[in-house]
């Protein structure tokens, strides 16, 4: 986009803002269970790689987790677990601000204010809302008119709650309250990021200010990624039940990989690769060297591939990534004192930034003391 504007291009490639301060990176993960490889390659690994060069702030999105009404005890355990997983994957509390979303009351207040500039129509059209609403209502067809289902049926009031609908507002506030430059996320979150930019622009234009900037995803120059599942489906996800978790032990991981969906195998040279097999190649691209993937792709092309061998190799290479992380998770996760100290410090620092933004936003919107 900026290829004809070298100054803009240079600014985009730099980790510094024009005033010389480090660019701000902000991202979070919902506390809805253990982290899987999709979370790791789509988000967490990028967090770790960015921590030396940016002013980076990462949080645990427990308010977002509430949108699917988790068991209170499970929610609390999950917050601790995710924090332990952040640290185990390599996030250094001295290099990053790490905090829990619900520790920052300013976020909740700004969410209320920002909702005044968000349309229910645009929220209802969001892909993730439609997906989650469909799941909550047990609708399997893509074509069902989900809006009619929700509005027309009184029984659906609790199952598709207003928090789920306004999820993108809360996410936008998470980001805008920090004035973040970059938001490292996986492909599935890009629509939310687009909405964040839209809400920020709308706020600016409504009040005639140049207050919020437009945050973008960060992928080290590449494309946003989508890690596929082991069941042949396009996306690894907790609710899809097709995940490899960072905390999986060796036996569990091997078993999952060996059971991954494939097909009957190629019968003619250079046949097109089916989705489930392509998924295994994609996973292999992430964890094994390129040579290994090329080797199996060639075997596929000449019909000599044995999926059992491919899976054994894949499991081996996955374990090299996950087992050291698993060990560190186990070492850290019961150290409550250590964990709570980290998020206490993180909350203090975040509240300073958040309070400043909230003060400005209130002022801009006309909420002033009499
Ligand atoms: P969540 O908790 O669903 O996922 C956390 C991160 O993991 C990425 N991810 C994937 N990436 C690639 N392939 C996959 N199969 C895969 N599955 C998950 C997601 O893209 C995400 O980066 N709404 C967010 C949490 C959030 C947030 C924010 C993120 C709340 N506020 C502000 C950034 C900034 C979510 O539900 O992610």
Coordinates of C-alpha atoms and ligand atoms in Angstrom, one line a residue:
X1 CA 0.0 0.0 0.0
X2 CA 2.8 2.3 0.8
X3 CA 5.2 1.2 -1.9
X4 CA 5.1 4.7 -3.5
X5 CA 5.7 6.4 -0.2
X6 CA 9.1 5.4 1.2
X7 CA 8.7 7.4 4.4
X8 CA 5.4 5.7 5.2
X9 CA 7.0 2.3 4.4
X10 CA 10.0 3.0 6.6
X11 CA 7.7 4.0 9.4
X12 CA 5.7 0.8 8.9
X13 CA 8.8 -1.4 9.1
X14 CA 10.2 0.3 12.2
X15 CA 9.5 -0.7 15.7
X16 CA 9.6 2.9 16.7
X17 CA 6.9 5.6 16.5
X18 CA 7.9 8.9 14.8
X19 CA 8.5 10.4 18.3
X20 CA 11.1 7.7 19.0
X21 CA 9.0 5.7 21.5
X22 CA 8.6 2.0 21.0
X23 CA 5.4 0.9 19.2
X24 CA 2.8 -0.6 21.4
X25 CA 1.8 -4.2 20.9
X26 CA -1.3 -5.5 22.6
X27 CA -3.0 -8.9 22.5
X28 CA -4.9 -11.3 24.6
X29 CA -6.3 -14.9 24.8
X30 CA -9.6 -15.9 26.3
X31 CA -9.4 -18.0 29.4
X32 CA -11.6 -20.9 28.2
X33 CA -9.3 -23.9 28.9
X34 CA -5.8 -24.9 27.9
X35 CA -3.9 -23.3 25.0
X36 CA -3.6 -25.3 21.8
X37 CA -1.3 -25.2 18.8
X38 CA -3.6 -22.7 17.1
X39 CA -3.2 -20.3 19.9
X40 CA 0.5 -20.9 20.0
X41 CA 1.3 -20.4 16.3
X42 CA -1.5 -17.9 15.7
X43 CA -0.7 -15.7 18.7
X44 CA 1.6 -16.7 21.6
X45 CA 4.7 -17.5 19.6
X46 CA 4.4 -14.0 18.0
X47 CA 4.0 -12.4 21.4
X48 CA 7.3 -14.0 22.5
X49 CA 9.1 -13.0 19.3
X50 CA 8.0 -9.4 19.7
X51 CA 8.8 -8.9 23.4
X52 CA 12.3 -7.6 22.9
X53 CA 11.6 -4.9 20.4
X54 CA 8.2 -3.5 21.3
X55 CA 6.3 -2.0 24.2
X56 CA 4.3 -5.2 24.6
X57 CA 1.3 -5.8 26.8
X58 CA -0.5 -9.1 26.9
X59 CA -3.5 -10.0 28.8
X60 CA -5.9 -12.8 29.7
X61 CA -9.4 -12.1 28.4
X62 CA -11.5 -13.4 31.2
X63 CA -14.4 -11.0 30.5
X64 CA -14.6 -12.3 27.0
X65 CA -14.6 -15.9 28.4
X66 CA -17.7 -14.9 30.4
X67 CA -19.7 -14.6 27.1
X68 CA -20.1 -18.3 27.0
X69 CA -21.1 -18.6 30.6
X70 CA -18.3 -20.8 32.0
X71 CA -18.4 -22.5 35.4
X72 CA -17.0 -19.9 37.9
X73 CA -14.4 -22.3 39.3
X74 CA -13.2 -23.4 35.9
X75 CA -12.9 -19.8 34.8
X76 CA -10.6 -19.0 37.7
X77 CA -8.5 -22.0 37.1
X78 CA -8.2 -21.2 33.5
X79 CA -7.0 -17.7 34.1
X80 CA -4.1 -19.1 36.2
X81 CA -3.4 -21.8 33.6
X82 CA -3.2 -19.3 30.7
X83 CA -0.8 -17.1 32.7
X84 CA 1.4 -20.1 33.4
X85 CA 1.2 -21.0 29.7
X86 CA 2.2 -17.4 28.7
X87 CA 5.3 -17.6 31.0
X88 CA 6.1 -21.2 30.0
X89 CA 6.1 -20.3 26.3
X90 CA 8.7 -17.7 27.0
X91 CA 6.9 -14.4 27.9
X92 CA 9.2 -12.6 30.3
X93 CA 7.4 -10.5 33.0
X94 CA 10.3 -8.1 33.0
X95 CA 9.9 -7.4 29.3
X96 CA 6.1 -7.3 29.0
X97 CA 3.1 -6.1 30.9
X98 CA 1.0 -9.1 31.7
X99 CA -2.4 -8.6 33.2
X100 CA -5.9 -10.0 33.6
X101 CA -8.6 -8.1 31.8
X102 CA -11.1 -8.0 34.7
X103 CA -8.4 -6.3 36.9
X104 CA -8.8 -3.2 34.8
X105 CA -12.2 -1.6 35.6
X106 CA -11.5 1.2 33.2
X107 CA -12.0 -1.4 30.4
X108 CA -15.5 -2.1 31.5
X109 CA -16.4 1.5 31.7
X110 CA -15.0 2.3 28.3
X111 CA -16.9 -0.7 26.9
X112 CA -20.1 0.9 28.0
X113 CA -19.2 4.2 26.4
X114 CA -18.0 2.7 23.2
X115 CA -21.2 0.7 22.8
X116 CA -23.0 4.0 22.1
X117 CA -21.1 4.1 18.8
X118 CA -21.6 0.5 17.7
X119 CA -24.6 -0.7 15.6
X120 CA -26.4 -3.9 16.6
X121 CA -26.7 -4.7 12.9
X122 CA -23.0 -4.8 12.3
X123 CA -22.5 -6.9 15.5
X124 CA -25.1 -9.4 14.3
X125 CA -23.4 -9.7 11.0
X126 CA -20.0 -10.6 12.6
X127 CA -18.9 -14.1 11.6
X128 CA -17.8 -15.2 15.1
X129 CA -21.2 -14.0 16.6
X130 CA -23.1 -16.0 14.0
X131 CA -20.9 -19.1 14.6
X132 CA -21.3 -18.9 18.3
X133 CA -25.0 -18.2 18.2
X134 CA -25.5 -21.1 15.8
X135 CA -23.7 -23.4 18.2
X136 CA -25.7 -22.1 21.2
X137 CA -28.9 -22.7 19.4
X138 CA -27.9 -26.1 17.8
X139 CA -28.4 -24.8 14.3
X140 CA -26.2 -26.8 11.8
X141 CA -27.2 -25.3 8.5
X142 CA -25.2 -22.3 7.3
X143 CA -28.3 -20.8 5.7
X144 CA -30.6 -20.5 8.7
X145 CA -31.5 -16.9 9.3
X146 CA -29.9 -16.6 12.6
X147 CA -31.3 -13.1 13.3
X148 CA -34.9 -14.3 13.0
X149 CA -34.1 -17.3 15.2
X150 CA -32.7 -15.1 17.9
X151 CA -35.3 -12.3 17.8
X152 CA -38.3 -14.5 17.3
X153 CA -37.7 -17.2 19.9
X154 CA -38.1 -16.1 23.6
X155 CA -36.2 -19.2 24.8
X156 CA -33.1 -17.9 23.1
X157 CA -32.7 -14.9 25.3
X158 CA -30.3 -16.6 27.7
X159 CA -28.5 -18.8 25.3
X160 CA -27.4 -15.9 23.0
X161 CA -26.6 -13.2 25.5
X162 CA -25.9 -9.5 24.9
X163 CA -22.3 -10.0 26.0
X164 CA -21.8 -12.3 23.1
X165 CA -23.2 -9.8 20.7
X166 CA -21.1 -6.9 22.0
X167 CA -17.9 -9.1 22.1
X168 CA -16.3 -7.0 19.4
X169 CA -16.9 -3.7 21.3
X170 CA -15.1 -5.1 24.3
X171 CA -12.2 -6.3 22.1
X172 CA -12.0 -2.9 20.4
X173 CA -11.8 -1.3 23.8
X174 CA -9.0 -3.7 24.9
X175 CA -7.0 -2.4 22.0
X176 CA -8.0 1.2 21.8
X177 CA -7.5 1.8 25.5
X178 CA -3.8 1.2 24.9
X179 CA -3.6 3.1 21.6
X180 CA -1.9 -0.1 20.3
X181 CA 0.0 -0.1 16.9
X182 CA 0.1 -3.9 16.5
X183 CA -2.3 -6.6 17.6
X184 CA -0.7 -10.0 16.9
X185 CA -3.6 -12.5 16.3
X186 CA -4.5 -15.4 14.1
X187 CA -6.6 -15.2 11.0
X188 CA -9.9 -15.8 12.7
X189 CA -9.6 -12.5 14.6
X190 CA -9.0 -10.3 11.7
X191 CA -12.7 -9.4 11.3
X192 CA -12.7 -8.2 14.9
X193 CA -9.6 -6.1 14.2
X194 CA -11.3 -4.6 11.2
X195 CA -14.3 -3.7 13.5
X196 CA -11.8 -2.1 16.0
X197 CA -10.5 0.2 13.3
X198 CA -14.0 1.0 12.2
X199 CA -15.2 1.9 15.7
X200 CA -12.1 4.0 16.4
X201 CA -12.6 5.9 13.1
X202 CA -16.3 6.4 13.8
X203 CA -15.5 7.8 17.3
X204 CA -12.9 10.1 15.8
X205 CA -15.2 11.4 13.1
X206 CA -18.3 11.7 15.3
X207 CA -16.4 13.9 17.8
X208 CA -14.2 15.6 15.2
X209 CA -11.0 14.4 16.9
X210 CA -7.9 12.6 15.8
X211 CA -7.8 10.4 18.9
X212 CA -7.7 6.7 18.1
X213 CA -5.1 5.2 15.7
X214 CA -5.8 2.2 13.5
X215 CA -4.2 -0.9 14.8
X216 CA -3.1 -3.7 12.5
X217 CA -2.2 -7.4 12.8
X218 CA 1.4 -8.4 12.9
X219 CA 2.9 -11.4 11.1
X220 CA 6.6 -10.6 10.5
X221 CA 5.8 -9.7 6.9
X222 CA 3.8 -12.8 6.2
X223 CA 0.2 -13.7 6.2
X224 CA -2.0 -14.3 9.2
X225 CA -2.2 -18.0 9.8
X226 CA -4.9 -20.5 10.5
X227 CA -3.7 -23.7 12.2
X228 CA -5.9 -26.6 11.0
X229 CA -7.5 -29.3 13.2
X230 CA -6.7 -33.0 13.4
X231 CA -10.2 -33.9 12.4
X232 CA -9.9 -32.8 8.8
X233 CA -11.6 -29.5 9.5
X234 CA -10.1 -26.1 8.6
X235 CA -9.4 -24.7 12.1
X236 CA -8.0 -26.1 15.3
X237 CA -10.4 -24.8 18.1
X238 CA -11.3 -25.7 21.6
X239 CA -15.0 -26.2 20.8
X240 CA -14.2 -28.3 17.7
X241 CA -12.5 -30.9 19.9
X242 CA -9.7 -31.3 17.4
X243 CA -6.8 -29.8 19.3
X244 CA -3.3 -30.5 20.4
X245 CA -2.7 -28.7 23.7
X246 CA 0.6 -27.4 24.9
X247 CA -0.1 -29.3 28.1
X248 CA -0.7 -32.7 26.4
X249 CA 1.6 -35.4 27.7
X250 CA 3.6 -37.5 25.2
X251 CA 1.2 -40.4 25.1
X252 CA -1.9 -38.3 24.6
X253 CA -0.2 -36.3 21.8
X254 CA 1.0 -39.3 19.9
X255 CA -2.4 -40.9 20.2
X256 CA -4.1 -37.8 18.8
X257 CA -1.8 -37.5 15.9
X258 CA -2.0 -41.2 15.0
X259 CA -5.8 -40.9 15.0
X260 CA -5.8 -37.8 12.8
X261 CA -8.2 -38.0 9.9
X262 CA -6.6 -38.8 6.5
X263 CA -7.9 -40.5 3.4
X264 CA -7.5 -43.7 1.4
X265 CA -4.2 -42.5 -0.1
X266 CA -3.3 -41.3 -3.6
X267 CA -3.7 -43.9 -6.4
X268 CA -2.4 -41.8 -9.3
X269 CA 0.8 -39.7 -9.4
X270 CA 0.4 -36.0 -8.6
X271 CA -3.2 -36.3 -7.4
X272 CA -4.6 -33.3 -5.7
X273 CA -4.2 -33.4 -1.9
X274 CA -7.4 -33.8 0.1
X275 CA -8.2 -31.3 2.9
X276 CA -7.4 -33.6 5.9
X277 CA -4.0 -34.6 4.4
X278 CA -3.2 -31.0 3.5
X279 CA -3.9 -30.2 7.1
X280 CA -1.2 -32.6 8.3
X281 CA 1.2 -31.0 5.8
X282 CA 0.3 -27.6 7.1
X283 CA 1.1 -28.7 10.7
X284 CA 4.3 -30.3 9.5
X285 CA 5.3 -27.0 7.8
X286 CA 4.9 -25.3 11.2
X287 CA 6.9 -27.8 13.3
X288 CA 9.2 -29.8 11.0
X289 CA 11.9 -28.4 8.8
X290 CA 10.9 -27.6 5.2
X291 CA 13.0 -30.6 4.0
X292 CA 10.9 -33.0 6.0
X293 CA 7.6 -31.6 4.6
X294 CA 9.1 -31.7 1.0
X295 CA 10.1 -35.3 1.5
X296 CA 6.5 -36.3 2.4
X297 CA 5.0 -34.2 -0.3
X298 CA 7.2 -36.0 -2.8
X299 CA 6.1 -39.3 -1.5
X300 CA 2.5 -38.2 -1.8
X301 CA 3.1 -37.1 -5.4
X302 CA 4.7 -40.5 -6.4
X303 CA 2.1 -42.5 -4.4
X304 CA 4.6 -44.1 -2.1
X305 CA 3.5 -42.2 1.0
X306 CA 2.5 -44.1 4.2
X307 CA 0.4 -41.9 6.4
X308 CA 1.6 -43.8 9.5
X309 CA 5.2 -42.7 8.8
X310 CA 4.0 -39.1 8.2
X311 CA 2.1 -39.1 11.5
X312 CA 5.0 -40.6 13.4
X313 CA 7.3 -37.9 12.2
X314 CA 4.8 -35.2 12.8
X315 CA 4.2 -36.4 16.4
X316 CA 8.0 -36.5 17.0
X317 CA 8.4 -32.9 15.8
X318 CA 5.4 -31.6 17.6
X319 CA 6.7 -33.1 20.9
X320 CA 10.0 -31.2 20.4
X321 CA 8.0 -28.0 20.6
X322 CA 5.4 -28.9 23.2
X323 CA 7.2 -31.0 25.8
X324 CA 9.6 -28.3 27.1
X325 CA 6.7 -25.9 27.3
X326 CA 4.6 -28.5 29.1
X327 CA 7.3 -29.1 31.6
X328 CA 7.6 -25.4 32.4
X329 CA 3.8 -25.1 32.7
X330 CA 3.9 -27.8 35.3
X331 CA 6.7 -26.1 37.2
X332 CA 5.0 -22.7 37.3
X333 CA 1.3 -23.2 37.5
X334 CA 0.9 -24.0 41.2
X335 CA 3.1 -21.1 42.3
X336 CA 0.3 -18.8 43.2
X337 CA 2.5 -16.2 44.9
X338 CA 4.6 -15.8 41.8
X339 CA 1.6 -15.7 39.4
X340 CA -0.3 -13.2 41.5
X341 CA 2.7 -10.9 41.9
X342 CA 3.1 -10.7 38.1
X343 CA -0.5 -9.8 37.3
X344 CA -0.7 -7.4 40.3
X345 CA 2.2 -5.4 38.8
X346 CA 0.7 -5.7 35.3
X347 CA -2.6 -4.4 36.5
X348 CA -1.1 -1.4 38.2
X349 CA 0.8 -0.3 35.1
X350 CA -2.1 -1.0 32.8
X351 CA -4.5 0.9 34.9
X352 CA -2.3 4.0 34.6
X353 CA -2.5 3.9 30.8
X354 CA -6.2 2.9 30.8
X355 CA -7.2 5.7 33.2
X356 CA -5.5 8.3 31.0
X357 CA -7.4 7.0 27.9
X358 CA -10.7 6.8 29.8
X359 CA -10.3 10.3 31.1
X360 CA -9.8 11.6 27.6
X361 CA -12.7 9.6 26.2
X362 CA -15.1 10.9 28.9
X363 CA -13.9 14.4 28.2
X364 CA -14.4 14.1 24.5
X365 CA -17.9 12.6 24.9
X366 CA -18.9 15.4 27.2
X367 CA -18.9 13.7 30.5
X368 CA -17.6 16.4 32.7
X369 CA -17.9 17.4 36.3
X370 CA -20.6 20.0 37.1
Ligands
LIG1 P1 -9.0 -16.7 21.3 O1 -8.9 -16.8 22.7 O2 -10.1 -17.4 20.6 O3 -7.7 -17.1 20.6 C1 -6.5 -16.5 21.0 C2 -5.5 -16.3 19.8 O4 -5.3 -17.6 19.2 C3 -5.5 -17.4 17.8 N1 -6.0 -18.7 17.3 C4 -5.6 -19.3 16.2 N2 -4.7 -18.9 15.3 C5 -4.4 -19.7 14.2 N3 -5.1 -20.9 14.0 C6 -6.0 -21.3 14.9 N4 -6.6 -22.5 14.7 C7 -6.3 -20.5 16.0 N5 -7.2 -20.6 17.1 C8 -7.0 -19.5 17.8 C9 -6.6 -16.3 17.7 O5 -6.6 -15.8 16.4 C10 -6.1 -15.4 18.8 O6 -5.1 -14.6 18.3 N6 -11.2 -12.3 20.8 C11 -9.9 -12.9 21.1 C12 -9.3 -12.5 22.4 C13 -9.2 -11.1 22.6 C14 -8.2 -10.2 22.0 C15 -8.5 -8.9 22.4 C16 -7.1 -10.5 21.1 C17 -10.0 -10.3 23.3 N7 -9.5 -9.0 23.3 C18 -7.7 -7.8 22.0 C19 -6.4 -9.4 20.7 C20 -6.6 -8.1 21.2 C21 -10.1 -14.4 21.1 O7 -11.2 -14.9 21.3 O8 -9.1 -15.1 20.9

